[in-house]
Short mmCIF file of C-alpha atoms and ligand atoms in Angstrom, two decimals:
data_model
loop_
_atom_site.label_atom_id
_atom_site.label_comp_id
_atom_site.label_asym_id
_atom_site.label_seq_id
_atom_site.Cartn_x
_atom_site.Cartn_y
_atom_site.Cartn_z
CA MET A 26 -12.90 -46.81 -5.32
CA ASP A 27 -13.90 -46.38 -1.54
CA ARG A 28 -12.86 -43.30 0.48
CA GLN A 29 -9.60 -44.98 1.84
CA GLN A 30 -8.49 -45.98 -1.68
CA LEU A 31 -8.93 -42.45 -2.83
CA LEU A 32 -7.13 -40.94 0.01
CA LYS A 33 -4.13 -43.58 -0.40
CA ALA A 34 -4.02 -42.70 -4.04
CA ALA A 35 -3.88 -38.92 -3.36
CA LYS A 36 -1.32 -39.61 -0.87
CA LYS A 37 0.86 -41.49 -3.32
CA VAL A 38 1.01 -38.70 -5.78
CA LEU A 39 2.10 -36.04 -3.17
CA ASP A 40 4.94 -38.28 -2.14
CA HIS A 41 5.78 -38.97 -5.54
CA ASN A 42 6.15 -35.30 -6.34
CA ASP A 43 7.81 -34.45 -3.09
CA ARG A 44 10.98 -32.99 -3.44
CA GLY A 45 11.89 -32.38 0.12
CA SER A 46 11.05 -28.84 1.07
CA TYR A 47 8.66 -28.44 -1.75
CA THR A 48 6.41 -30.42 -3.97
CA VAL A 49 6.48 -30.09 -7.82
CA PRO A 50 3.19 -29.82 -9.61
CA ALA A 51 3.87 -32.74 -11.96
CA GLU A 52 7.14 -34.63 -12.43
CA LYS A 53 7.93 -33.98 -16.16
CA LEU A 54 5.85 -31.22 -17.34
CA TYR A 55 6.19 -28.93 -14.31
CA PRO A 56 9.56 -29.49 -12.59
CA HIS A 57 9.94 -26.50 -10.33
CA GLN A 58 7.92 -24.82 -7.23
CA TRP A 59 4.91 -22.80 -8.38
CA MET A 60 3.49 -20.52 -6.07
CA TRP A 61 -0.29 -21.21 -6.05
CA ASP A 62 0.17 -24.82 -6.60
CA SER A 63 2.24 -24.88 -3.30
CA CYS A 64 -0.54 -23.33 -1.37
CA PHE A 65 -3.01 -25.63 -2.56
CA ILE A 66 -0.67 -28.58 -1.69
CA ALA A 67 -0.25 -27.36 1.75
CA ILE A 68 -4.12 -27.23 2.27
CA GLY A 69 -4.15 -30.95 1.52
CA LEU A 70 -0.93 -31.86 3.50
CA ARG A 71 -2.24 -30.21 6.63
CA HIS A 72 -4.41 -33.39 7.12
CA THR A 73 -1.63 -35.88 6.53
CA ASP A 74 1.45 -34.14 7.99
CA PRO A 75 1.09 -30.33 9.14
CA ARG A 76 4.92 -30.10 9.49
CA ARG A 77 5.42 -30.83 5.92
CA ALA A 78 2.38 -28.47 5.03
CA GLN A 79 4.33 -25.67 7.02
CA LYS A 80 7.55 -26.43 5.15
CA GLU A 81 5.80 -26.15 2.10
CA LEU A 82 4.83 -22.47 2.42
CA ILE A 83 8.01 -21.44 4.13
CA SER A 84 9.89 -22.73 1.10
CA LEU A 85 8.02 -20.15 -0.88
CA LEU A 86 9.24 -17.38 1.00
CA ARG A 87 12.95 -18.18 -0.08
CA GLY A 88 11.76 -16.61 -3.27
CA GLN A 89 10.05 -13.21 -1.84
CA TRP A 90 11.71 -10.32 -3.60
CA ALA A 91 12.75 -7.32 -1.29
CA ASN A 92 9.85 -5.35 -2.35
CA GLY A 93 7.51 -7.82 -0.96
CA MET A 94 6.61 -9.58 -4.37
CA LEU A 95 6.03 -13.55 -4.23
CA PRO A 96 7.26 -14.95 -7.50
CA HIS A 97 4.99 -17.64 -9.52
CA ILE A 98 8.00 -20.00 -10.13
CA LEU A 99 10.89 -20.67 -8.14
CA PHE A 100 13.32 -22.39 -10.28
CA SER A 101 15.03 -25.81 -9.60
CA ASN A 102 18.07 -26.92 -11.17
CA ASP A 103 16.02 -28.97 -13.84
CA ARG A 104 17.02 -27.12 -17.09
CA SER A 105 14.57 -29.08 -19.30
CA ASN A 106 11.56 -26.90 -19.31
CA TRP A 107 10.29 -23.44 -18.79
CA LYS A 108 13.37 -22.26 -20.10
CA GLN A 109 13.27 -18.63 -19.24
CA ARG A 110 14.99 -19.12 -16.00
CA HIS A 111 18.12 -17.27 -15.52
CA GLU A 112 16.87 -14.53 -17.64
CA GLU A 113 14.33 -13.43 -14.83
CA ALA A 114 15.70 -12.62 -11.71
CA LEU A 115 19.15 -11.17 -12.28
CA ILE A 116 17.81 -8.15 -13.88
CA ASN A 117 15.59 -6.52 -11.07
CA PRO A 118 17.47 -5.32 -7.83
CA HIS A 119 14.51 -6.69 -5.52
CA ALA A 120 15.40 -10.40 -6.83
CA PRO A 121 16.50 -12.68 -4.00
CA ASN A 122 19.96 -14.25 -3.84
CA GLY A 123 20.46 -17.76 -3.91
CA VAL A 124 17.21 -18.75 -5.66
CA ILE A 125 16.11 -18.06 -9.19
CA THR A 126 12.62 -16.82 -9.66
CA SER A 127 10.28 -15.58 -12.39
CA GLY A 128 9.57 -12.06 -12.18
CA MET A 129 5.71 -12.15 -11.87
CA THR A 130 3.20 -13.32 -9.36
CA GLN A 131 0.18 -15.80 -9.20
CA PRO A 132 -3.14 -15.56 -7.44
CA PRO A 133 -2.56 -14.59 -3.85
CA ILE A 134 -4.06 -17.62 -1.94
CA MET A 135 -1.12 -17.70 0.45
CA ALA A 136 -3.04 -16.24 3.40
CA GLU A 137 -5.77 -18.78 2.89
CA ALA A 138 -3.13 -21.58 3.11
CA VAL A 139 -1.41 -20.02 6.17
CA LEU A 140 -4.60 -19.95 8.01
CA ALA A 141 -5.82 -23.40 6.86
CA VAL A 142 -2.40 -25.02 8.06
CA GLY A 143 -2.52 -23.08 11.46
CA GLU A 144 -6.29 -24.77 12.05
CA LYS A 145 -4.54 -28.27 12.25
CA LEU A 146 -1.90 -27.11 14.90
CA ASN A 147 -2.33 -26.81 18.64
CA ALA A 148 -2.89 -23.44 19.87
CA GLY A 149 0.64 -22.88 21.02
CA ASP A 150 1.99 -23.88 17.62
CA ARG A 151 -0.63 -21.88 15.73
CA ARG A 152 0.38 -18.67 17.27
CA ILE A 153 4.35 -19.29 16.50
CA TRP A 154 3.24 -20.10 13.07
CA TYR A 155 0.88 -17.05 12.44
CA LYS A 156 3.75 -14.93 13.65
CA LEU A 157 6.22 -16.55 11.55
CA MET A 158 4.43 -15.71 8.57
CA PHE A 159 2.16 -12.73 9.16
CA GLN A 160 4.75 -9.82 8.33
CA GLN A 161 5.91 -11.53 4.89
CA ILE A 162 2.27 -11.81 3.84
CA VAL A 163 1.57 -8.23 4.80
CA ALA A 164 4.55 -7.21 2.73
CA TYR A 165 3.20 -9.28 -0.09
CA HIS A 166 -0.26 -7.68 -0.03
CA GLN A 167 1.28 -4.24 0.38
CA TRP A 168 3.32 -4.90 -2.69
CA LEU A 169 0.27 -6.01 -4.76
CA TYR A 170 -1.39 -2.82 -4.03
CA ASP A 171 1.51 -0.48 -4.18
CA GLU A 172 2.70 -1.83 -7.80
CA ARG A 173 -0.65 -2.99 -9.21
CA ASP A 174 -2.98 -0.44 -8.07
CA PRO A 175 -1.10 2.95 -7.85
CA HIS A 176 -4.41 4.69 -8.34
CA LYS A 177 -5.86 2.95 -5.43
CA THR A 178 -9.00 1.97 -7.21
CA GLY A 179 -9.25 -1.37 -5.18
CA LEU A 180 -8.75 -3.38 -8.23
CA VAL A 181 -5.02 -5.01 -8.82
CA SER A 182 -3.83 -5.43 -12.16
CA ALA A 183 -2.41 -8.55 -13.70
CA ILE A 184 0.08 -8.19 -16.17
CA HIS A 185 0.17 -11.40 -17.78
CA PRO A 186 -2.02 -14.54 -18.08
CA TYR A 187 0.37 -16.57 -16.21
CA GLU A 188 -0.43 -14.26 -13.01
CA THR A 189 -4.06 -15.49 -13.06
CA GLY A 190 -3.08 -19.13 -12.87
CA MET A 191 -5.35 -19.51 -16.01
CA ASP A 192 -2.87 -19.22 -18.56
CA SER A 193 -4.91 -19.53 -21.59
CA SER A 194 -8.27 -18.39 -20.45
CA PRO A 195 -10.31 -16.70 -23.23
CA VAL A 196 -10.01 -13.32 -21.37
CA TRP A 197 -6.49 -13.47 -21.77
CA LEU A 198 -6.20 -14.84 -25.43
CA ASP A 199 -8.64 -12.08 -26.23
CA GLN A 200 -5.90 -9.48 -24.81
CA LEU A 201 -2.99 -11.37 -26.44
CA HIS A 202 -4.78 -11.09 -29.99
CA ARG A 203 -5.12 -7.44 -29.59
CA TYR A 204 -1.90 -6.35 -27.76
CA ALA A 205 0.96 -8.83 -28.09
CA TRP A 206 0.45 -10.25 -31.71
CA PRO A 207 3.08 -8.91 -33.95
CA TRP A 208 2.33 -9.09 -37.81
CA TRP A 209 4.84 -11.76 -38.49
CA LEU A 210 2.80 -14.00 -35.92
CA THR A 211 -0.51 -13.49 -38.06
CA LEU A 212 1.80 -14.38 -41.18
CA LEU A 213 3.15 -17.58 -39.47
CA ASP A 214 -0.41 -18.47 -38.55
CA ILE A 215 -1.78 -18.08 -41.96
CA THR A 216 1.09 -20.07 -43.82
CA ARG A 217 0.99 -22.49 -41.09
CA LEU A 218 4.83 -22.14 -40.65
CA ILE A 219 3.85 -21.58 -36.92
CA ARG A 220 3.93 -25.45 -36.54
CA LEU A 221 8.06 -24.84 -36.67
CA SER A 222 7.48 -23.26 -33.40
CA LYS A 223 6.91 -26.65 -31.72
CA VAL A 224 10.53 -27.05 -31.44
CA LEU A 225 10.42 -24.22 -28.69
CA ARG A 226 7.91 -26.05 -26.73
CA ARG A 227 8.36 -29.01 -24.31
CA ASP A 228 4.80 -29.09 -22.73
CA THR A 229 3.58 -30.98 -25.95
CA HIS A 230 6.12 -33.91 -25.27
CA PHE A 231 4.10 -34.85 -22.14
CA VAL A 232 0.63 -33.76 -22.97
CA ARG A 233 -1.42 -34.11 -26.07
CA PRO A 234 -1.15 -30.70 -28.10
CA GLU A 235 -4.94 -30.48 -28.47
CA GLN A 236 -5.04 -30.32 -24.70
CA ARG A 237 -2.73 -27.47 -24.55
CA THR A 238 -2.47 -24.02 -25.42
CA ARG A 239 -2.15 -23.35 -29.29
CA ASP A 240 1.27 -22.64 -30.86
CA SER A 241 0.69 -19.15 -31.85
CA GLU A 242 -0.94 -18.26 -28.41
CA ALA A 243 2.08 -19.88 -26.58
CA LEU A 244 4.59 -17.81 -28.65
CA SER A 245 2.53 -14.60 -28.00
CA SER A 246 2.51 -15.47 -24.40
CA PHE A 247 6.13 -15.65 -24.29
CA LEU A 248 6.52 -12.46 -26.19
CA ALA A 249 4.38 -10.71 -23.65
CA ILE A 250 7.05 -11.92 -20.84
CA ARG A 251 9.96 -10.60 -23.10
CA ARG A 252 8.48 -7.46 -23.25
CA PHE A 253 7.90 -7.06 -19.46
CA ARG A 254 11.48 -8.39 -18.83
CA LYS A 255 12.71 -5.36 -20.88
CA LEU A 256 11.51 -3.10 -18.36
CA SER A 257 13.31 -5.46 -15.63
CA PHE A 258 9.88 -6.57 -14.40
CA SER A 259 8.70 -3.20 -13.14
CA GLY A 260 5.00 -3.32 -12.69
CA PRO A 261 4.39 0.52 -12.56
CA GLU A 262 6.53 0.87 -15.92
CA TYR A 263 4.56 -1.75 -17.42
CA LEU A 264 1.52 -0.37 -16.27
CA LYS A 265 1.97 2.81 -17.74
CA SER A 266 2.94 1.90 -21.17
CA SER A 267 1.04 -1.35 -22.18
CA TRP A 268 -2.66 -2.31 -22.75
CA LEU A 269 -2.19 -5.92 -21.57
CA PRO A 270 -2.73 -5.54 -18.01
CA VAL A 271 -6.14 -6.67 -16.94
CA GLU A 272 -8.17 -6.08 -13.38
CA ASP A 273 -8.89 -9.72 -13.28
CA ILE A 274 -12.01 -10.76 -11.77
CA GLY A 275 -10.35 -13.96 -10.59
CA PHE A 276 -7.34 -12.76 -9.26
CA ASN A 277 -9.02 -9.74 -7.44
CA SER A 278 -11.55 -12.03 -5.89
CA ILE A 279 -9.06 -14.17 -4.35
CA LEU A 280 -7.29 -11.01 -3.02
CA ALA A 281 -10.54 -9.96 -1.13
CA ARG A 282 -10.73 -13.69 0.43
CA ALA A 283 -6.99 -13.37 1.16
CA ASN A 284 -7.25 -10.05 2.81
CA THR A 285 -10.36 -11.56 4.99
CA CYS A 286 -7.73 -14.46 6.01
CA LEU A 287 -5.03 -12.16 6.78
CA GLU A 288 -7.12 -10.17 9.19
CA GLN A 289 -7.96 -13.46 11.12
CA ILE A 290 -4.21 -14.25 11.19
CA ALA A 291 -3.83 -10.83 12.51
CA ASN A 292 -6.67 -11.19 15.12
CA ALA A 293 -5.36 -14.50 16.10
CA ILE A 294 -2.04 -12.96 17.17
CA GLY A 295 -2.98 -9.76 18.49
CA GLU A 296 -1.96 -7.70 15.64
CA LYS A 297 -3.62 -5.15 13.19
CA LEU A 298 -3.29 -4.88 9.61
CA PRO A 299 -1.33 -1.59 8.92
CA ALA A 300 -4.14 1.17 8.38
CA GLU A 301 -3.14 1.55 4.61
CA LEU A 302 -3.47 -2.13 3.79
CA ALA A 303 -6.95 -2.25 5.64
CA ALA A 304 -8.24 0.54 3.73
CA ASN A 305 -6.89 -0.87 0.49
CA ALA A 306 -8.74 -4.07 1.29
CA ARG A 307 -11.94 -2.26 1.77
CA ASN A 308 -11.69 -0.77 -1.67
CA THR A 309 -11.30 -4.12 -3.07
CA VAL A 310 -14.42 -5.28 -1.94
CA ASN A 311 -16.13 -2.20 -3.59
CA GLY A 312 -13.91 -2.86 -6.61
CA LEU A 313 -15.47 -6.10 -7.07
CA GLU A 314 -18.83 -4.75 -7.76
CA GLN A 315 -17.45 -2.37 -10.32
CA LEU A 316 -16.73 -5.66 -12.45
CA ARG A 317 -20.42 -6.97 -12.26
CA ASP A 318 -22.26 -6.78 -15.37
CA GLN A 319 -25.68 -5.13 -14.58
CA GLU A 320 -27.55 -7.03 -17.32
CA THR A 321 -26.35 -10.72 -16.63
CA GLY A 322 -25.31 -10.40 -12.95
CA LEU A 323 -21.95 -12.07 -13.95
CA TYR A 324 -18.69 -10.44 -13.04
CA LEU A 325 -16.20 -9.71 -15.94
CA SER A 326 -12.48 -8.76 -16.00
CA ARG A 327 -11.79 -5.58 -17.76
CA ARG A 328 -8.72 -3.69 -19.51
CA ARG A 329 -6.78 -1.64 -17.02
CA MET A 330 -5.96 1.11 -19.74
CA ASP A 331 -9.43 2.27 -20.61
CA LYS A 332 -11.54 0.32 -18.08
CA THR A 333 -13.46 -1.69 -20.59
CA PRO A 334 -15.14 -5.03 -19.79
CA ILE A 335 -13.73 -7.87 -21.41
CA GLY A 336 -16.92 -9.72 -22.70
CA GLN A 337 -15.38 -13.33 -22.18
CA ILE A 338 -17.25 -15.24 -19.41
CA THR A 339 -15.13 -17.79 -17.60
CA ILE A 340 -14.84 -19.82 -14.35
CA ALA A 341 -13.31 -16.58 -13.08
CA SER A 342 -16.73 -14.68 -13.41
CA LEU A 343 -18.19 -16.99 -10.74
CA LEU A 344 -14.71 -16.64 -8.11
CA PRO A 345 -16.65 -13.57 -6.46
CA LEU A 346 -18.59 -16.18 -4.53
CA TYR A 347 -15.06 -17.43 -3.10
CA SER A 348 -14.30 -13.85 -2.25
CA GLY A 349 -16.99 -13.90 0.18
CA ALA A 350 -17.22 -10.16 -0.29
CA ILE A 351 -20.45 -9.84 -2.37
CA SER A 352 -24.01 -9.41 -1.44
CA SER A 353 -26.38 -12.47 -1.01
CA ASP A 354 -28.44 -11.26 -3.90
CA HIS A 355 -25.52 -11.20 -6.44
CA ALA A 356 -24.27 -14.60 -5.07
CA ARG A 357 -27.76 -16.09 -5.97
CA LYS A 358 -27.65 -15.15 -9.25
CA LEU A 359 -24.12 -16.70 -9.64
CA VAL A 360 -25.48 -19.96 -8.30
CA GLU A 361 -28.28 -19.90 -11.07
CA TYR A 362 -25.63 -19.80 -13.55
CA ILE A 363 -23.85 -23.01 -11.96
CA ARG A 364 -27.11 -24.76 -11.86
CA ASP A 365 -27.99 -24.01 -15.57
CA ASP A 366 -26.91 -26.77 -17.91
CA GLN A 367 -26.70 -24.39 -20.69
CA TRP A 368 -23.87 -22.37 -18.83
CA PHE A 369 -21.85 -23.80 -16.00
CA GLY A 370 -24.09 -26.87 -15.23
CA SER A 371 -22.36 -29.27 -17.20
CA HIS A 372 -22.56 -33.14 -16.42
CA TRP A 373 -19.25 -33.13 -14.90
CA PRO A 374 -19.16 -29.48 -13.25
CA ILE A 375 -17.84 -26.89 -13.24
CA PRO A 376 -16.44 -26.20 -16.81
CA SER A 377 -13.61 -23.44 -17.02
CA VAL A 378 -15.63 -21.91 -19.58
CA PRO A 379 -19.21 -22.13 -19.95
CA VAL A 380 -20.59 -24.77 -22.46
CA ASN A 381 -22.65 -22.14 -24.33
CA SER A 382 -19.54 -20.11 -25.22
CA LEU A 383 -17.88 -19.87 -28.55
CA ASN A 384 -14.81 -20.46 -27.10
CA PHE A 385 -15.69 -23.61 -25.25
CA ASN A 386 -13.53 -26.73 -25.97
CA PRO A 387 -13.60 -29.69 -23.46
CA TRP A 388 -10.27 -30.64 -23.62
CA ARG A 389 -8.05 -27.47 -24.07
CA TYR A 390 -6.28 -25.97 -21.01
CA TRP A 391 -8.62 -23.60 -19.54
CA GLN A 392 -10.98 -23.29 -22.27
CA GLY A 393 -13.60 -25.72 -20.98
CA PRO A 394 -11.87 -28.52 -18.88
CA VAL A 395 -12.96 -28.95 -15.01
CA TRP A 396 -9.95 -28.01 -12.43
CA VAL A 397 -10.17 -29.13 -9.09
CA ASN A 398 -8.96 -25.83 -7.73
CA THR A 399 -11.65 -23.99 -9.08
CA ASN A 400 -14.11 -26.42 -7.91
CA TRP A 401 -12.87 -26.35 -4.42
CA MET A 402 -12.83 -22.55 -4.27
CA ILE A 403 -16.50 -22.52 -5.69
CA TRP A 404 -17.35 -25.11 -3.17
CA LYS A 405 -16.03 -23.12 -0.38
CA GLY A 406 -18.05 -19.94 -1.54
CA LEU A 407 -21.15 -22.15 -1.85
CA LYS A 408 -20.71 -23.04 1.81
CA HIS A 409 -20.19 -19.44 2.79
CA TYR A 410 -23.32 -18.33 1.21
CA GLY A 411 -25.50 -21.14 2.52
CA TYR A 412 -25.93 -23.45 -0.61
CA TYR A 413 -25.18 -26.57 1.03
CA GLN A 414 -26.89 -28.78 -1.32
CA GLU A 415 -25.11 -27.46 -4.32
CA ALA A 416 -21.61 -27.64 -2.26
CA LYS A 417 -22.34 -31.36 -1.50
CA MET A 418 -23.08 -32.10 -5.07
CA LEU A 419 -19.96 -30.38 -6.30
CA ARG A 420 -17.83 -32.28 -3.85
CA ALA A 421 -19.26 -35.59 -4.61
CA LYS A 422 -18.61 -34.90 -8.54
CA THR A 423 -15.22 -33.67 -7.81
CA LEU A 424 -14.39 -36.92 -5.97
CA ALA A 425 -15.93 -38.93 -8.39
CA LEU A 426 -14.02 -37.40 -11.27
CA ALA A 427 -10.58 -38.16 -9.35
CA ALA A 428 -12.01 -41.62 -8.55
CA ARG A 429 -12.70 -42.42 -12.13
CA GLY A 430 -9.73 -40.59 -13.82
CA GLY A 431 -7.26 -40.33 -11.06
CA MET A 432 -5.48 -37.28 -9.89
CA SER A 433 -5.13 -35.60 -13.17
CA GLU A 434 -4.53 -31.99 -14.11
CA TYR A 435 -7.95 -31.28 -15.43
CA PHE A 436 -11.03 -33.24 -16.87
CA ASN A 437 -13.41 -33.20 -19.81
CA PRO A 438 -16.91 -31.57 -18.44
CA LEU A 439 -18.90 -33.66 -20.84
CA ASN A 440 -17.83 -37.22 -20.40
CA GLY A 441 -15.56 -36.73 -17.10
CA ARG A 442 -12.46 -38.18 -18.86
CA PRO A 443 -8.89 -37.01 -17.46
CA ALA A 444 -6.77 -34.50 -19.55
CA GLY A 445 -3.37 -32.79 -18.97
CA ALA A 446 -0.52 -34.16 -16.78
CA LYS A 447 -1.12 -37.34 -14.69
CA ASN A 448 -0.49 -37.45 -11.04
CA PHE A 449 -0.90 -33.58 -10.55
CA SER A 450 -0.34 -32.37 -7.31
CA TRP A 451 -3.00 -30.00 -6.38
CA THR A 452 -5.69 -32.20 -7.68
CA ALA A 453 -4.27 -34.92 -5.22
CA ALA A 454 -3.99 -32.12 -2.15
CA LEU A 455 -7.48 -30.73 -2.61
CA ILE A 456 -9.23 -34.25 -2.87
CA ILE A 457 -7.78 -34.90 0.48
CA ASP A 458 -9.14 -31.75 1.77
CA LEU A 459 -12.60 -32.71 0.22
CA LEU A 460 -12.25 -36.16 1.68
CA ASN A 461 -11.61 -34.37 5.26
CA ASP A 462 -14.56 -32.28 5.15
C1 LIG B 23 -0.11 -24.25 -15.50
C2 LIG B 23 -1.39 -23.74 -14.77
C3 LIG B 23 -1.07 -22.85 -13.62
C4 LIG B 23 -0.21 -23.79 -12.54
C5 LIG B 23 0.99 -24.38 -13.29
C6 LIG B 23 1.61 -25.27 -12.69
O1 LIG B 23 0.76 -23.09 -16.03
O2 LIG B 23 -2.22 -22.76 -15.68
O3 LIG B 23 -2.17 -22.44 -12.93
O4 LIG B 23 0.23 -22.95 -11.53
O5 LIG B 23 0.66 -24.98 -14.57
O6 LIG B 23 0.96 -26.32 -12.27
#
């Protein structure tokens, strides 16, 4: 497939998934609007249709809660999947009218997307665009710090795996097994009666079960949402009472990068970040270092309650590269792991879990497969730290994956075969962005 054909194939997917003002991640599996998906989608759309890219991001703001929270899902009228709709929004006083949203957030990549779309507008339109979006993103970042980092450590906590966008990564499975696993779930697992819970799942109608989360883990995730819901989705209440929340290295690396983007947006329109937010942003840069494991040089998420590192290494351990906030020495160490074929240097890079991990599974969702969005973030990080050769190679292999296997949700890192949903929007969008580099 040459460049033009790949571009055409990617555009076709985005057209197919276009619902007017927003784009669904994949037709049947994900029939609503997801936050970080829409951000990646806008980053691709800016090359083909900047106005439509703006619309994609504006439509996310429909869901913003009065306290500043940007929710991870804005539900459409499709009732077939992600059934917890309705339950969420109505019970928190901050929830918006007119649109039903989830009660939790997703990685804060919005500022990056707004900045990137602005680059494709003329100077006048760019200014208008940044002015239009600035205050609402500030409100979102402020909410993240107020609700999720009340003690001003610089590290915000995620309260559920869905918030990190890496739904069934080993870090969170570890947490679910410890803190969201009632005795009867163990019993269902042992007796294999857990198979009955399949009737509650829709995702496995569209994607092979061995490529999705296991039944017991899916149920445990669901129970964790129910617990949060009992507290009306109030972060501070939940942080006080639950051992589930995590100072997630992926989420905080993305936040650090987003703070930099927000500052650039502010500069472009002659504004300043509110002093408290600027101070919090500086704390996050320092906070990332607290998550660095001195022995290995890798970064680890840690449990919020007792600050213990969670020893599971995943692709999130490399995202400090994307943050741009770590030293070049520390970045170099991460690049060594990317090159090493015992770790992240698989034939088709970069696996979501290193190949030497006991939890590595080349097919299962966030437990080994390659995702185009994490490759894209690391590609940006490699360029930022001057690793142009590695960035070039990663870009070429990512394009090759899509050329061979289509715009799939994820790919097997050993043989490059496609997995998960077909015609997945952020894969298509980020392929367009990579092609335009
Ligand atoms: C899955 C992914 C998440 C994504 C969503 C929609 O839940 O883990 O990151 O946002 O699908 O594509």
